Amino acid sequence: MVVDNLIHQIIDAPLNIIIPYAIAFLVLLIASYTDLKTREVPDWVNFGLIGTGFGVNLLFSIIFFKINFIIASVVGFAVFFALAWIMFYTGQWGGGDSKILMGLGAVIGIDIFSNNFFLVHFLINALLVGALYGILWSIFYIFKNKKKFSRNFKKSINSKKTKLAKKFLLVLFIILVLLAILVPDKFVKLMILYLALISIITFYLWVAIKAVENACMLKYVTPKQLTEGDWIAKDVKINGKYITGPKDLGIEKKKINKLTALYKKGKVKKILIKIGIPFVPSFFIAYIVTLIYGNLVFFML
């Protein structure tokens, strides 16, 4: 029923709606495939989407004599550029994830002159879908590397910092439980107990995620196996001189060539890199969900 309604909406929609949404769908599909296969999205896909987004909306502005289209494109790109910049430099997303979102902002846009906030709903859905997607990938990695995960989890949970955090968490849990007992209001009591439970679950989930990262998402490769954007997990230094490391947030071609030359001279062996989760498919899923159901929060309510 929902899908039938969506099909009718697509058929009845004007070309200035169908074309941008169809372009976004197609590019997200291609990007998802390449991300799953090679763990990266080619720049021609990302920059192609950005350029096409601006071009198509500029063309619509000229055809319909309305500046709204190109303004919405610029606003959408700017909003997603800011978000992508934050997520990239905090190490949450890779370069491909960030660029594909900028392109999505440019092609669909955020029209501040109308009530079309598709990308806002998409972003909310992407956070919900992304959280579930990340958990499922983590579970997959855990089952694939059971022994390594188990060793790293035990090591993490028994570290000095973790033991100190557990003591603090225990005190917080006891305070919240006592507070829940003293509060007469049933709803408030339930919320406090919920907060106490969530604090425990969140802590152990955080330890598990760190164990997954250390056990399943790190591997050694030769410089020849590196590709632009790979996240270096450990500093590479030659005679005390810094070459590359985690703070680079994605290695550049120039540094790959330098490492390759050093490798041939026997000065560099293997490089430890972090294998990220291919996140673009979660954007594709969130995009389809938004097309069919709109904002998931509103839909569930």
PDB file of C-alpha atoms in Angstrom, residues 69-216:
ATOM      1  CA  PHE A  69      16.261  25.792  -7.365  1.00  0.00           C
ATOM      2  CA  ILE A  70      19.876  26.936  -7.360  1.00  0.00           C
ATOM      3  CA  ILE A  71      19.515  28.553  -3.912  1.00  0.00           C
ATOM      4  CA  ALA A  72      18.131  25.270  -2.508  1.00  0.00           C
ATOM      5  CA  SER A  73      21.075  23.448  -4.122  1.00  0.00           C
ATOM      6  CA  VAL A  74      23.639  25.803  -2.561  1.00  0.00           C
ATOM      7  CA  VAL A  75      21.937  25.659   0.866  1.00  0.00           C
ATOM      8  CA  GLY A  76      21.738  21.842   0.735  1.00  0.00           C
ATOM      9  CA  PHE A  77      25.395  21.574  -0.239  1.00  0.00           C
ATOM     10  CA  ALA A  78      26.477  24.068   2.473  1.00  0.00           C
ATOM     11  CA  VAL A  79      24.529  22.294   5.243  1.00  0.00           C
ATOM     12  CA  PHE A  80      25.855  18.859   4.310  1.00  0.00           C
ATOM     13  CA  PHE A  81      29.364  20.236   3.773  1.00  0.00           C
ATOM     14  CA  ALA A  82      29.369  21.543   7.373  1.00  0.00           C
ATOM     15  CA  LEU A  83      28.016  18.232   8.710  1.00  0.00           C
ATOM     16  CA  ALA A  84      30.435  16.155   6.628  1.00  0.00           C
ATOM     17  CA  TRP A  85      33.384  18.322   7.714  1.00  0.00           C
ATOM     18  CA  ILE A  86      32.538  17.748  11.393  1.00  0.00           C
ATOM     19  CA  MET A  87      32.034  13.995  10.953  1.00  0.00           C
ATOM     20  CA  PHE A  88      35.217  13.603   8.876  1.00  0.00           C
ATOM     21  CA  TYR A  89      37.508  15.522  11.223  1.00  0.00           C
ATOM     22  CA  THR A  90      36.134  13.701  14.260  1.00  0.00           C
ATOM     23  CA  GLY A  91      37.012  10.433  12.528  1.00  0.00           C
ATOM     24  CA  GLN A  92      33.407   9.209  12.190  1.00  0.00           C
ATOM     25  CA  TRP A  93      33.194   9.195   8.403  1.00  0.00           C
ATOM     26  CA  GLY A  94      35.670   8.662   5.617  1.00  0.00           C
ATOM     27  CA  GLY A  95      36.217  11.025   2.696  1.00  0.00           C
ATOM     28  CA  GLY A  96      33.869   9.083   0.399  1.00  0.00           C
ATOM     29  CA  ASP A  97      31.016   9.158   2.927  1.00  0.00           C
ATOM     30  CA  SER A  98      31.437  12.910   3.390  1.00  0.00           C
ATOM     31  CA  LYS A  99      31.608  13.781  -0.327  1.00  0.00           C
ATOM     32  CA  ILE A 100      28.586  11.663  -1.276  1.00  0.00           C
ATOM     33  CA  LEU A 101      26.488  13.559   1.266  1.00  0.00           C
ATOM     34  CA  MET A 102      27.664  16.908  -0.108  1.00  0.00           C
ATOM     35  CA  GLY A 103      26.551  15.727  -3.550  1.00  0.00           C
ATOM     36  CA  LEU A 104      23.192  14.659  -2.152  1.00  0.00           C
ATOM     37  CA  GLY A 105      22.760  18.122  -0.663  1.00  0.00           C
ATOM     38  CA  ALA A 106      23.599  19.747  -4.016  1.00  0.00           C
ATOM     39  CA  VAL A 107      21.317  17.613  -6.184  1.00  0.00           C
ATOM     40  CA  ILE A 108      18.183  17.551  -3.969  1.00  0.00           C
ATOM     41  CA  GLY A 109      18.752  20.764  -2.041  1.00  0.00           C
ATOM     42  CA  ILE A 110      17.023  22.274   0.958  1.00  0.00           C
ATOM     43  CA  ASP A 111      14.329  24.704  -0.177  1.00  0.00           C
ATOM     44  CA  ILE A 112      14.014  27.340   2.547  1.00  0.00           C
ATOM     45  CA  PHE A 113      11.093  28.939   0.646  1.00  0.00           C
ATOM     46  CA  SER A 114       8.832  25.879   0.806  1.00  0.00           C
ATOM     47  CA  ASN A 115       7.966  23.001   3.106  1.00  0.00           C
ATOM     48  CA  ASN A 116      10.168  20.520   1.221  1.00  0.00           C
ATOM     49  CA  PHE A 117      12.599  19.313   3.894  1.00  0.00           C
ATOM     50  CA  PHE A 118      13.284  15.866   2.453  1.00  0.00           C
ATOM     51  CA  LEU A 119      16.984  16.033   3.332  1.00  0.00           C
ATOM     52  CA  VAL A 120      16.222  16.914   6.956  1.00  0.00           C
ATOM     53  CA  HIS A 121      14.025  13.811   7.229  1.00  0.00           C
ATOM     54  CA  PHE A 122      16.705  11.815   5.398  1.00  0.00           C
ATOM     55  CA  LEU A 123      19.350  12.944   7.888  1.00  0.00           C
ATOM     56  CA  ILE A 124      17.245  11.827  10.876  1.00  0.00           C
ATOM     57  CA  ASN A 125      16.609   8.476   9.191  1.00  0.00           C
ATOM     58  CA  ALA A 126      20.316   8.149   8.325  1.00  0.00           C
ATOM     59  CA  LEU A 127      21.214   8.476  12.011  1.00  0.00           C
ATOM     60  CA  LEU A 128      18.706   5.773  13.010  1.00  0.00           C
ATOM     61  CA  VAL A 129      19.532   3.434  10.124  1.00  0.00           C
ATOM     62  CA  GLY A 130      23.266   4.112  10.518  1.00  0.00           C
ATOM     63  CA  ALA A 131      23.202   3.128  14.205  1.00  0.00           C
ATOM     64  CA  LEU A 132      21.479  -0.197  13.447  1.00  0.00           C
ATOM     65  CA  TYR A 133      23.700  -0.744  10.393  1.00  0.00           C
ATOM     66  CA  GLY A 134      26.862  -0.156  12.447  1.00  0.00           C
ATOM     67  CA  ILE A 135      25.702  -2.583  15.149  1.00  0.00           C
ATOM     68  CA  LEU A 136      24.963  -5.289  12.562  1.00  0.00           C
ATOM     69  CA  TRP A 137      28.410  -4.857  10.964  1.00  0.00           C
ATOM     70  CA  SER A 138      30.030  -5.029  14.413  1.00  0.00           C
ATOM     71  CA  ILE A 139      28.173  -8.269  15.147  1.00  0.00           C
ATOM     72  CA  PHE A 140      29.364  -9.634  11.798  1.00  0.00           C
ATOM     73  CA  TYR A 141      32.992  -8.742  12.650  1.00  0.00           C
ATOM     74  CA  ILE A 142      32.636 -10.293  16.129  1.00  0.00           C
ATOM     75  CA  PHE A 143      31.470 -13.649  14.728  1.00  0.00           C
ATOM     76  CA  LYS A 144      34.140 -13.536  12.043  1.00  0.00           C
ATOM     77  CA  ASN A 145      36.912 -12.906  14.589  1.00  0.00           C
ATOM     78  CA  LYS A 146      35.573 -14.525  17.782  1.00  0.00           C
ATOM     79  CA  LYS A 147      38.884 -15.381  19.443  1.00  0.00           C
ATOM     80  CA  LYS A 148      40.589 -12.063  18.700  1.00  0.00           C
ATOM     81  CA  PHE A 149      37.503 -10.161  19.852  1.00  0.00           C
ATOM     82  CA  SER A 150      37.279 -12.168  23.073  1.00  0.00           C
ATOM     83  CA  ARG A 151      40.952 -11.474  23.909  1.00  0.00           C
ATOM     84  CA  ASN A 152      40.630  -7.752  23.180  1.00  0.00           C
ATOM     85  CA  PHE A 153      37.357  -7.441  25.119  1.00  0.00           C
ATOM     86  CA  LYS A 154      38.903  -9.065  28.217  1.00  0.00           C
ATOM     87  CA  LYS A 155      41.983  -6.872  27.869  1.00  0.00           C
ATOM     88  CA  SER A 156      39.864  -3.711  27.543  1.00  0.00           C
ATOM     89  CA  ILE A 157      37.499  -4.545  30.403  1.00  0.00           C
ATOM     90  CA  ASN A 158      40.423  -5.287  32.754  1.00  0.00           C
ATOM     91  CA  SER A 159      42.502  -2.193  31.924  1.00  0.00           C
ATOM     92  CA  LYS A 160      43.143   0.395  34.667  1.00  0.00           C
ATOM     93  CA  LYS A 161      41.110   3.109  32.945  1.00  0.00           C
ATOM     94  CA  THR A 162      38.147   0.782  32.418  1.00  0.00           C
ATOM     95  CA  LYS A 163      38.217  -0.451  36.019  1.00  0.00           C
ATOM     96  CA  LEU A 164      38.151   3.166  37.233  1.00  0.00           C
ATOM     97  CA  ALA A 165      35.234   3.924  34.874  1.00  0.00           C
ATOM     98  CA  LYS A 166      33.380   0.838  36.191  1.00  0.00           C
ATOM     99  CA  LYS A 167      33.695   2.071  39.782  1.00  0.00           C
ATOM    100  CA  PHE A 168      32.338   5.492  38.803  1.00  0.00           C
ATOM    101  CA  LEU A 169      29.510   3.847  36.856  1.00  0.00           C
ATOM    102  CA  LEU A 170      28.621   1.609  39.805  1.00  0.00           C
ATOM    103  CA  VAL A 171      28.330   4.643  42.111  1.00  0.00           C
ATOM    104  CA  LEU A 172      26.170   6.429  39.527  1.00  0.00           C
ATOM    105  CA  PHE A 173      23.973   3.348  39.118  1.00  0.00           C
ATOM    106  CA  ILE A 174      23.418   3.038  42.896  1.00  0.00           C
ATOM    107  CA  ILE A 175      22.569   6.768  43.180  1.00  0.00           C
ATOM    108  CA  LEU A 176      20.049   6.534  40.325  1.00  0.00           C
ATOM    109  CA  VAL A 177      18.406   3.396  41.789  1.00  0.00           C
ATOM    110  CA  LEU A 178      18.102   5.026  45.234  1.00  0.00           C
ATOM    111  CA  LEU A 179      16.684   8.152  43.620  1.00  0.00           C
ATOM    112  CA  ALA A 180      14.138   6.033  41.743  1.00  0.00           C
ATOM    113  CA  ILE A 181      13.061   4.398  45.003  1.00  0.00           C
ATOM    114  CA  LEU A 182      12.553   7.795  46.689  1.00  0.00           C
ATOM    115  CA  VAL A 183      10.650   9.430  43.805  1.00  0.00           C
ATOM    116  CA  PRO A 184       6.869   8.913  44.187  1.00  0.00           C
ATOM    117  CA  ASP A 185       5.897   9.623  40.570  1.00  0.00           C
ATOM    118  CA  LYS A 186       5.773   6.320  38.635  1.00  0.00           C
ATOM    119  CA  PHE A 187       6.690   7.856  35.275  1.00  0.00           C
ATOM    120  CA  VAL A 188       9.725   9.694  36.695  1.00  0.00           C
ATOM    121  CA  LYS A 189      10.711   6.523  38.587  1.00  0.00           C
ATOM    122  CA  LEU A 190      10.597   4.542  35.343  1.00  0.00           C
ATOM    123  CA  MET A 191      12.649   7.158  33.477  1.00  0.00           C
ATOM    124  CA  ILE A 192      15.368   7.171  36.169  1.00  0.00           C
ATOM    125  CA  LEU A 193      15.588   3.366  36.161  1.00  0.00           C
ATOM    126  CA  TYR A 194      15.723   3.482  32.362  1.00  0.00           C
ATOM    127  CA  LEU A 195      18.618   5.971  32.551  1.00  0.00           C
ATOM    128  CA  ALA A 196      20.446   3.718  35.038  1.00  0.00           C
ATOM    129  CA  LEU A 197      20.048   0.707  32.761  1.00  0.00           C
ATOM    130  CA  ILE A 198      21.072   2.628  29.629  1.00  0.00           C
ATOM    131  CA  SER A 199      24.227   3.926  31.331  1.00  0.00           C
ATOM    132  CA  ILE A 200      25.344   0.327  32.033  1.00  0.00           C
ATOM    133  CA  ILE A 201      24.475  -0.913  28.530  1.00  0.00           C
ATOM    134  CA  THR A 202      26.180   2.088  26.867  1.00  0.00           C
ATOM    135  CA  PHE A 203      29.378   1.516  28.828  1.00  0.00           C
ATOM    136  CA  TYR A 204      29.702  -2.161  27.888  1.00  0.00           C
ATOM    137  CA  LEU A 205      28.678  -1.374  24.306  1.00  0.00           C
ATOM    138  CA  TRP A 206      31.487   1.201  24.133  1.00  0.00           C
ATOM    139  CA  VAL A 207      34.019  -1.369  25.432  1.00  0.00           C
ATOM    140  CA  ALA A 208      32.729  -3.911  22.895  1.00  0.00           C
ATOM    141  CA  ILE A 209      33.039  -1.414  20.017  1.00  0.00           C
ATOM    142  CA  LYS A 210      36.642  -0.613  21.008  1.00  0.00           C
ATOM    143  CA  ALA A 211      37.383  -4.352  21.147  1.00  0.00           C
ATOM    144  CA  VAL A 212      35.836  -4.827  17.686  1.00  0.00           C
ATOM    145  CA  GLU A 213      37.960  -1.975  16.362  1.00  0.00           C
ATOM    146  CA  ASN A 214      41.202  -3.357  17.820  1.00  0.00           C
ATOM    147  CA  ALA A 215      40.514  -6.994  16.943  1.00  0.00           C
ATOM    148  CA  CYS A 216      38.717  -6.787  13.614  1.00  0.00           C
TER     149      CYS A 216
END
